[in-house]
Coordinates of C-alpha atoms in Angstrom, one line a residue:
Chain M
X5 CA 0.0 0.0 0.0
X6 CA 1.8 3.5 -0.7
X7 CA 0.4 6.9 -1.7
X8 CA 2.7 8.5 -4.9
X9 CA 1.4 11.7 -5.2
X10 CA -1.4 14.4 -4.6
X11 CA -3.1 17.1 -6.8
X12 CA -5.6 19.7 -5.9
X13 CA -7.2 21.1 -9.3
X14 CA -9.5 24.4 -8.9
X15 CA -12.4 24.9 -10.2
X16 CA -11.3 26.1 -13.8
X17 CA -9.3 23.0 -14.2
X18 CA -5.8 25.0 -13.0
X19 CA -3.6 22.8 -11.0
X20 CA -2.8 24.8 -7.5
X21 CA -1.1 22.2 -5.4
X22 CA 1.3 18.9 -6.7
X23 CA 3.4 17.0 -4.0
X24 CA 4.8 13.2 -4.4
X25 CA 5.2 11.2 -1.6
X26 CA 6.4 7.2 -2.0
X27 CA 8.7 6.8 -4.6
X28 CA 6.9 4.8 -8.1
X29 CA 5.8 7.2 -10.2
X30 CA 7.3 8.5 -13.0
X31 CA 8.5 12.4 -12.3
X32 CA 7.1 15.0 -14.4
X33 CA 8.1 18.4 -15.1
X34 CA 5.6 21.2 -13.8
X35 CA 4.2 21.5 -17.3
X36 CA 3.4 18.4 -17.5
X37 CA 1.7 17.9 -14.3
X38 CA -0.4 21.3 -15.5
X39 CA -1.6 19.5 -18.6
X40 CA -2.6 16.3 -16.8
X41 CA -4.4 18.4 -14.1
X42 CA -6.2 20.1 -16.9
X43 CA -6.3 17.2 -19.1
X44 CA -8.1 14.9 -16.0
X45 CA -10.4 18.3 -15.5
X46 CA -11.9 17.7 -18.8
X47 CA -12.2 13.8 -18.5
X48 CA -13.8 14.6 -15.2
X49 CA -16.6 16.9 -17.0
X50 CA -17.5 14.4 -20.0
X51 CA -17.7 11.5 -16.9
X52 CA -20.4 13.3 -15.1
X53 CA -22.2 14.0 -18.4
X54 CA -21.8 10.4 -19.5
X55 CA -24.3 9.4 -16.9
X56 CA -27.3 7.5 -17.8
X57 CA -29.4 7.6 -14.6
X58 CA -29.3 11.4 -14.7
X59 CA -27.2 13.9 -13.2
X60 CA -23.5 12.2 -11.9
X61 CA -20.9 13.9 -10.0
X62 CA -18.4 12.2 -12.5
X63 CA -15.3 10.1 -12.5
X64 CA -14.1 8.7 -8.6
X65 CA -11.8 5.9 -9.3
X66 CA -9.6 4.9 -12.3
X67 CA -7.9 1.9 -12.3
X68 CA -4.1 1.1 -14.1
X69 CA -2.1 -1.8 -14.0
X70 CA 0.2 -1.2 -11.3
X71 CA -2.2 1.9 -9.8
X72 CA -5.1 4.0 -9.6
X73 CA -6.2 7.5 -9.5
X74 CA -8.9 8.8 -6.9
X75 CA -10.5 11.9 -7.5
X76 CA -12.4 13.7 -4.6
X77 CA -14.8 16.4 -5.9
X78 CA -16.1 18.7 -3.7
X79 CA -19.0 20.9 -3.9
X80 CA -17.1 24.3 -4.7
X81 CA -15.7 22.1 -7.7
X82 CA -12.3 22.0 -6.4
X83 CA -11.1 18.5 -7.1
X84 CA -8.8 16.8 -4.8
X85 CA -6.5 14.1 -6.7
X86 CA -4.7 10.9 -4.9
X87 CA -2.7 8.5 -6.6
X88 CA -2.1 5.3 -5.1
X89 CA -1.0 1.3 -5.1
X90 CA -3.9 -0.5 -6.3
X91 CA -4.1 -2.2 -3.0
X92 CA -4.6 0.7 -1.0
X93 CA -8.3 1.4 0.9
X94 CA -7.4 4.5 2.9
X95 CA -7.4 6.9 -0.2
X96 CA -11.3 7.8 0.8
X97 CA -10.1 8.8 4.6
X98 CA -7.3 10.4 3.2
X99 CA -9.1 12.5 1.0
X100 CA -11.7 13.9 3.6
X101 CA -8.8 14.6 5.8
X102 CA -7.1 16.8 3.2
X103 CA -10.1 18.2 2.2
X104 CA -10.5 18.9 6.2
X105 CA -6.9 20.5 6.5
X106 CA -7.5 22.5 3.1
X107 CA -10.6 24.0 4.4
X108 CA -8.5 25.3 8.0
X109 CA -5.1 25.7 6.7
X110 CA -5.8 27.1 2.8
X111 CA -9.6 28.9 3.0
X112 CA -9.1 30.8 6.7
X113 CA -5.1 32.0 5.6
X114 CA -5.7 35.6 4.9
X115 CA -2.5 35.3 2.5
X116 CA -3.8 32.7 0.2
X117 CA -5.8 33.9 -2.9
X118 CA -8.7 31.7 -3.9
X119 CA -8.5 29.8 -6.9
X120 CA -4.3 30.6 -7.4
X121 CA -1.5 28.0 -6.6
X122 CA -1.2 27.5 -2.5
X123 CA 1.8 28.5 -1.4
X124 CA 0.5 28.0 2.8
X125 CA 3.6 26.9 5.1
X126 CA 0.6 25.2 7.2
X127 CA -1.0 23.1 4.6
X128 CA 2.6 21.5 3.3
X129 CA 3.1 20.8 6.9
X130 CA -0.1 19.2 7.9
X131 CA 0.0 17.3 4.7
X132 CA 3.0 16.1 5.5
X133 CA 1.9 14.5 9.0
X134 CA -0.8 13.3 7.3
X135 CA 0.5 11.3 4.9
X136 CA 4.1 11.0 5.5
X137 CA 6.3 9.1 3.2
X138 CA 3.3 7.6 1.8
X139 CA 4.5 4.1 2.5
X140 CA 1.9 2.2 5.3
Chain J
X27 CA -27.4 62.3 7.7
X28 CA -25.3 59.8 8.9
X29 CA -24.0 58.2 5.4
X30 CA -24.2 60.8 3.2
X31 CA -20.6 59.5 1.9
X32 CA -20.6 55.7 0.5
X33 CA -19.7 53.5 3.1
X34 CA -15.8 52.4 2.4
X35 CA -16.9 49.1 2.7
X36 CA -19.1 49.4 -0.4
X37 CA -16.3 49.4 -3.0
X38 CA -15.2 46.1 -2.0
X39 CA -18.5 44.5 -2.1
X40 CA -19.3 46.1 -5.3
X41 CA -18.1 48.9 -7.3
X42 CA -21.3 49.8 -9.1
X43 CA -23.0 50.2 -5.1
X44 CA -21.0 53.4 -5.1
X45 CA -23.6 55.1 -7.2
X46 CA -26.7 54.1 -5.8
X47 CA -28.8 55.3 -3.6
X48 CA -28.4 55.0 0.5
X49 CA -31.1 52.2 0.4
X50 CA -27.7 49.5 0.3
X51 CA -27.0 50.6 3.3
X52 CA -30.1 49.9 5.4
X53 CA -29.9 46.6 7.4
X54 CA -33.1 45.5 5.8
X55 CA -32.2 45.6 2.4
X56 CA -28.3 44.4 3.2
X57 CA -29.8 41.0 2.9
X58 CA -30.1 40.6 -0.9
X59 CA -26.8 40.9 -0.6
X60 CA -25.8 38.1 0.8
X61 CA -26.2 34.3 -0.6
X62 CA -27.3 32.6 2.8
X63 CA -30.8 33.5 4.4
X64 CA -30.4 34.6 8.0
X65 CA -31.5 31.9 9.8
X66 CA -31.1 33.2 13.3
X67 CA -33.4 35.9 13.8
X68 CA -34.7 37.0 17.4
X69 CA -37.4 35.1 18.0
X70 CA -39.6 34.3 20.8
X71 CA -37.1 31.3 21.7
X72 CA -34.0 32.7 20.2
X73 CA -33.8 36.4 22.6
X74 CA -31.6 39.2 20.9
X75 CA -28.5 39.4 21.7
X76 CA -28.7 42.7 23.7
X77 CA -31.6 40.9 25.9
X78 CA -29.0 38.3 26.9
X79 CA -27.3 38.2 30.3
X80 CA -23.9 39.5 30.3
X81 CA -22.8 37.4 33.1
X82 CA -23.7 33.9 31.4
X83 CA -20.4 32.9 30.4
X84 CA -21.4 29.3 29.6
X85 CA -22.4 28.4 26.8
X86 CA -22.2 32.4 25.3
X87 CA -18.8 30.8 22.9
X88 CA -18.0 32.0 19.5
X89 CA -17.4 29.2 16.8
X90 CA -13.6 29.5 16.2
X91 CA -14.0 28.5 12.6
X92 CA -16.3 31.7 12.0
X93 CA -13.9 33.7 13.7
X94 CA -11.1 32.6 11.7
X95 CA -12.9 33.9 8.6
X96 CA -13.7 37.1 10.2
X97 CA -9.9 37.6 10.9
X98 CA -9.1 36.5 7.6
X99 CA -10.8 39.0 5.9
X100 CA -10.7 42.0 8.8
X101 CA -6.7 41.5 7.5
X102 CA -7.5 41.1 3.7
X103 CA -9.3 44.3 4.3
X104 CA -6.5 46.4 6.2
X105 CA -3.8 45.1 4.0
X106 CA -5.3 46.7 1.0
X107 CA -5.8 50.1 2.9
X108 CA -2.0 50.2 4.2
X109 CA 1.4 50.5 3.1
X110 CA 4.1 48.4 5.0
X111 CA 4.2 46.3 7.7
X112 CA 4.6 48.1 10.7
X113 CA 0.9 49.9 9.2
X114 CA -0.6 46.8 9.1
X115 CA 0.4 46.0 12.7
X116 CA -0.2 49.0 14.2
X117 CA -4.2 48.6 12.5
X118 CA -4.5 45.3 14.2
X119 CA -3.5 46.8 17.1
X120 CA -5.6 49.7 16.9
X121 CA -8.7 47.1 16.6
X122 CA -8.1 45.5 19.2
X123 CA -7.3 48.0 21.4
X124 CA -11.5 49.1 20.5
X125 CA -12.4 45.2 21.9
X126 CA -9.7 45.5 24.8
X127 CA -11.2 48.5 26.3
X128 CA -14.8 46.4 26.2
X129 CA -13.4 43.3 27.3
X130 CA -12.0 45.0 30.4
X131 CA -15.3 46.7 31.3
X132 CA -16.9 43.3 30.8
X133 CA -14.6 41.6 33.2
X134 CA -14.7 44.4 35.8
X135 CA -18.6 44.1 35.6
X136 CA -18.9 40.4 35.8
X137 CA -15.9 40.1 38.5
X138 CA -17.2 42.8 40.9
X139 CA -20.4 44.6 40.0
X140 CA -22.4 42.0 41.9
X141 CA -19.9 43.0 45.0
X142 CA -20.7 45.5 47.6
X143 CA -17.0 46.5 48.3
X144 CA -15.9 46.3 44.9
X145 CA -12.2 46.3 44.3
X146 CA -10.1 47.2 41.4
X147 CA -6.1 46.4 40.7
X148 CA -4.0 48.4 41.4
X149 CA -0.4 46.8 41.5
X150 CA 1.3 45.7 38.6
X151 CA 2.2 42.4 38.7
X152 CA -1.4 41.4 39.9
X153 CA -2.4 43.5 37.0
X154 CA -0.4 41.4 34.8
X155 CA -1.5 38.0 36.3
X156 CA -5.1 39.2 35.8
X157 CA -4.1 39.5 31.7
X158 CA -2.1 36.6 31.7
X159 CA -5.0 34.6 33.2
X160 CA -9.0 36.3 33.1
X161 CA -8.8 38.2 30.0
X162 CA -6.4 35.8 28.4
X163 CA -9.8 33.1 29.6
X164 CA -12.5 35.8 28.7
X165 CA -10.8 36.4 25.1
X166 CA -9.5 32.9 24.4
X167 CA -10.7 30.2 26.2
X168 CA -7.5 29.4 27.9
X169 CA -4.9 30.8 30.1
X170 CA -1.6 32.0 28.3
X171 CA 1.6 29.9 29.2
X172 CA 4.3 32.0 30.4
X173 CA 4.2 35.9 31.8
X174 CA 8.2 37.0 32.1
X175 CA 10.3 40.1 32.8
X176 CA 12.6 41.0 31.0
X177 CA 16.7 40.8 32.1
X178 CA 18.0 44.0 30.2
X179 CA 14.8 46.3 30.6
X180 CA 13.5 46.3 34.0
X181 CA 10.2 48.4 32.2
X182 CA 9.5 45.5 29.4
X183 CA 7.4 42.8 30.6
X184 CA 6.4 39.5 28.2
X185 CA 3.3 37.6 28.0
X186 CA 3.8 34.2 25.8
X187 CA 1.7 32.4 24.4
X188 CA 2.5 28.6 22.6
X189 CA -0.4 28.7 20.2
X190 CA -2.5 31.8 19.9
X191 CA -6.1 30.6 18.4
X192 CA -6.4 33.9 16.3
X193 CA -3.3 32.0 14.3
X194 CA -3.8 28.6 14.3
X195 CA -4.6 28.5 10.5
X196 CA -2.8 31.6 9.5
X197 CA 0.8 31.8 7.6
X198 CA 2.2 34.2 7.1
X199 CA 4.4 34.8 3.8
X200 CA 8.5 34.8 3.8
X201 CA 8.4 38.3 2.5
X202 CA 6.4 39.3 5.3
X203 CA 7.7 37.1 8.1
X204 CA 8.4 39.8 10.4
X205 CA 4.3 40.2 10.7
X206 CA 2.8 38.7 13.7
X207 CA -1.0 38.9 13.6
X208 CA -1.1 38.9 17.0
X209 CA -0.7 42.6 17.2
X210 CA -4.3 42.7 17.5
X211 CA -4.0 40.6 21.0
X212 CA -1.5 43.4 22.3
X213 CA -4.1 45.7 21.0
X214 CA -6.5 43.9 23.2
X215 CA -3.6 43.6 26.3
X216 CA -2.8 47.6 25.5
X217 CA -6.2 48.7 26.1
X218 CA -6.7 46.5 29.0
X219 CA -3.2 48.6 30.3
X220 CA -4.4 51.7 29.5
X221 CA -7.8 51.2 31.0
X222 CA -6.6 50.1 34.5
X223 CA -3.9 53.6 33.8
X224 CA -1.0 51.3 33.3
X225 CA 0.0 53.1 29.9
X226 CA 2.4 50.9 28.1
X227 CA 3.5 50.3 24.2
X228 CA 2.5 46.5 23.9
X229 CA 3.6 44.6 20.7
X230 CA 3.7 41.3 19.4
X231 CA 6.4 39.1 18.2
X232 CA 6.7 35.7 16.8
X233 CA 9.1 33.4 18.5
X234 CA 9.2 30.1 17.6
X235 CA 10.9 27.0 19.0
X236 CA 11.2 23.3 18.0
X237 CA 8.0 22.3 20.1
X238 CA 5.9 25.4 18.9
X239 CA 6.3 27.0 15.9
X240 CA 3.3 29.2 16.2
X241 CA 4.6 30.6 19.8
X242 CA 3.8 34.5 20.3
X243 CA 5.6 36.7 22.4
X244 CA 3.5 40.0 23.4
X245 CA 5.9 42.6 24.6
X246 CA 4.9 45.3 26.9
X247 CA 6.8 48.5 27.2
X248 CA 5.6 50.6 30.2
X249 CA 5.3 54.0 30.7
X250 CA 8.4 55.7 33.0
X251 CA 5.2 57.1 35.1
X252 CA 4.1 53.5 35.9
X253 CA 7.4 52.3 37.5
X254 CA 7.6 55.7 39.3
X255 CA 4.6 55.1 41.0
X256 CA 5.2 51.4 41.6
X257 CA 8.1 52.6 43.7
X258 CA 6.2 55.3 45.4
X259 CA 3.5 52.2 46.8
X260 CA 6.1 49.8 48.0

């Protein structure tokens, strides 16, 4: 079980936050991570449209080989992105937690403009207790 | 009348308000403003606020979360209106030296108004205990952790605390790192000072250590007067 990495996309489908945690994953450059963010923004919108039982609140889970991506949306729209070992069951937990510390440590930091990259000592450091080196 | 000049808060809200006519600025129409519905008018079960008893101190607590917002955007706002750093700290303090003064009434009142020989403080150090513990309790729903003197400066007195609430979820920038937002709690402590005629400069400082990063150091600078008349009652 191991947790490689975490995105947060805003609402327009701009990547504000990348860390990697347990080594696995290829590394990208910055660029790159921005077109995946935006490129998993727009495969999130045609999920949730996809939906044949009505109105869907889009892609949660998708499933590789060797991992999987799960994608947290919250109400605001801001998506909250974890990418883990297949065999991993925390990633829900985990991604209600972040969503928790984003809420204190991001939304009440007077410093932080909404919807532009975070740059907040005390989110990378709760984050960091949180999830560590990523290994369990 | 009162607001014949559009309210400065009105450009922030919106710019287009600035024009209009003084009905934005009635409580009654401020509503449509606002997304949310009040929810918690007076009612028969719910008294106003002013009906309240002063001296119920259980169960009267402020959700920290809303409170953190507040802050948020009370230094949002100031930072836009001032240039510097030392501005923006001297704002806080000036704010909170508007809640200190009510704070200290409020704790005099609830302390000794019921008393028939009521009493007031008048040495220093008990002066300082009282900060350090009641209004530290009153304002923050805990006692502070440390209350020192200082070696070099026998007028410069320091009240520490390990994790000021009004912080907890603030950080501040590296560019800026010489802010401490606690200068509205010396604001508060000033006021306090200054009420009970202990005039003093009170400022705050961050001082972190390994255990505490957040740790606050509020830094009082009294008046020469005071110390005079602290010798004169020994």
């Amino acid at each position: 079980m191991a947790i490689f990495g975490l995105w947060v996309i805003n609402k327009a489908g701009g990547l504000v936050y990348q860390r990697n945690f347990a080594d696995g994953l290829a590394l990208l450059t910055s660029n790159e991570y921005l077109v995946l963010a935006g490129t998993l923004h727009g495969i999130h919108a045609i999920t949730s449209r996809l939906s044949p039982m009505g109105s869907s609140s889009g892609v949660q889970v998708i499933e590789g080989e060797s991992f999987k991506i799960n994608i947290f949306l919250t109400v605001t729209g801001t998506k909250f992105v974890l990418l883990t070992s297949l065999s991993d069951t925390t990633a829900e937990v985990v991604l209600q937690r972040v969503y928790d510390i984003y809420a204190d440590a991001v939304m009440k930091n007077p410093f932080h403009t909404p919807e532009m990259p975070i740059r907040s000592e005390g989110f990378d450091t709760r984050i960091g207790t949180l999830i560590g080196t990523g290994q369990t | 009348m009162a607001y014949a000049q559009p309210h400065p808060r009105l450009s922030v809200v919106s710019t287009s308000s600035q024009s209009s006519s003084i009905d934005h600025l009635s409580p009654t129409t401020s509503s449509t403003r606002f997304s949310l519905p009040s929810t918690n008018k007076p009612g028969p079960n719910r008294p106003n606020i002013y009906d309240r008893n002063l001296n119920k101190t259980r169960a009267s607590e402020v959700s920290a979360a809303a409170f953190a917002f507040l802050f948020s955007e009370i230094i949002q706002y100031t930072q836009k209106r001032v240039s510097g750093i030392n501005d923006l700290e001297r704002q806080l303090n000036t704010l909170g030296y508007r809640i200190g003064t009510r704070v200290l009434e409020l704790l005099v009142w609830r302390t000794e108004g019921s008393s028939k020989t009521p009493k007031r403080e008048t040495k220093l150090l008990s002066v300082l205990m009282m900060i350090h513990t009641k209004v530290w309790k009153a304002v923050f729903g805990k006692p502070a952790d440390a209350i020192e003197r200082s070696v070099e400066n026998p007028d410069e007195y320091m009240i520490i605390d390990n994790d000021p609430p009004i912080e907890r979820h603030i950080s501040v920038p590296r560019d800026m790192s010489q802010l401490s937002c606690s200068s509205f709690s010396a604001g508060i402590v000033e006021a306090v000072l200054d009420g009970l005629s202990f005039p003093a400069r009170v400022t705050a400082h961050n001082t972190p250590n390994s255990q505490s990063p957040n740790r606050t150091t509020i830094l009082i600078k009294l008046e020469k007067v005071v110390l005079e008349r602290e010798e004169l009652l020994k």
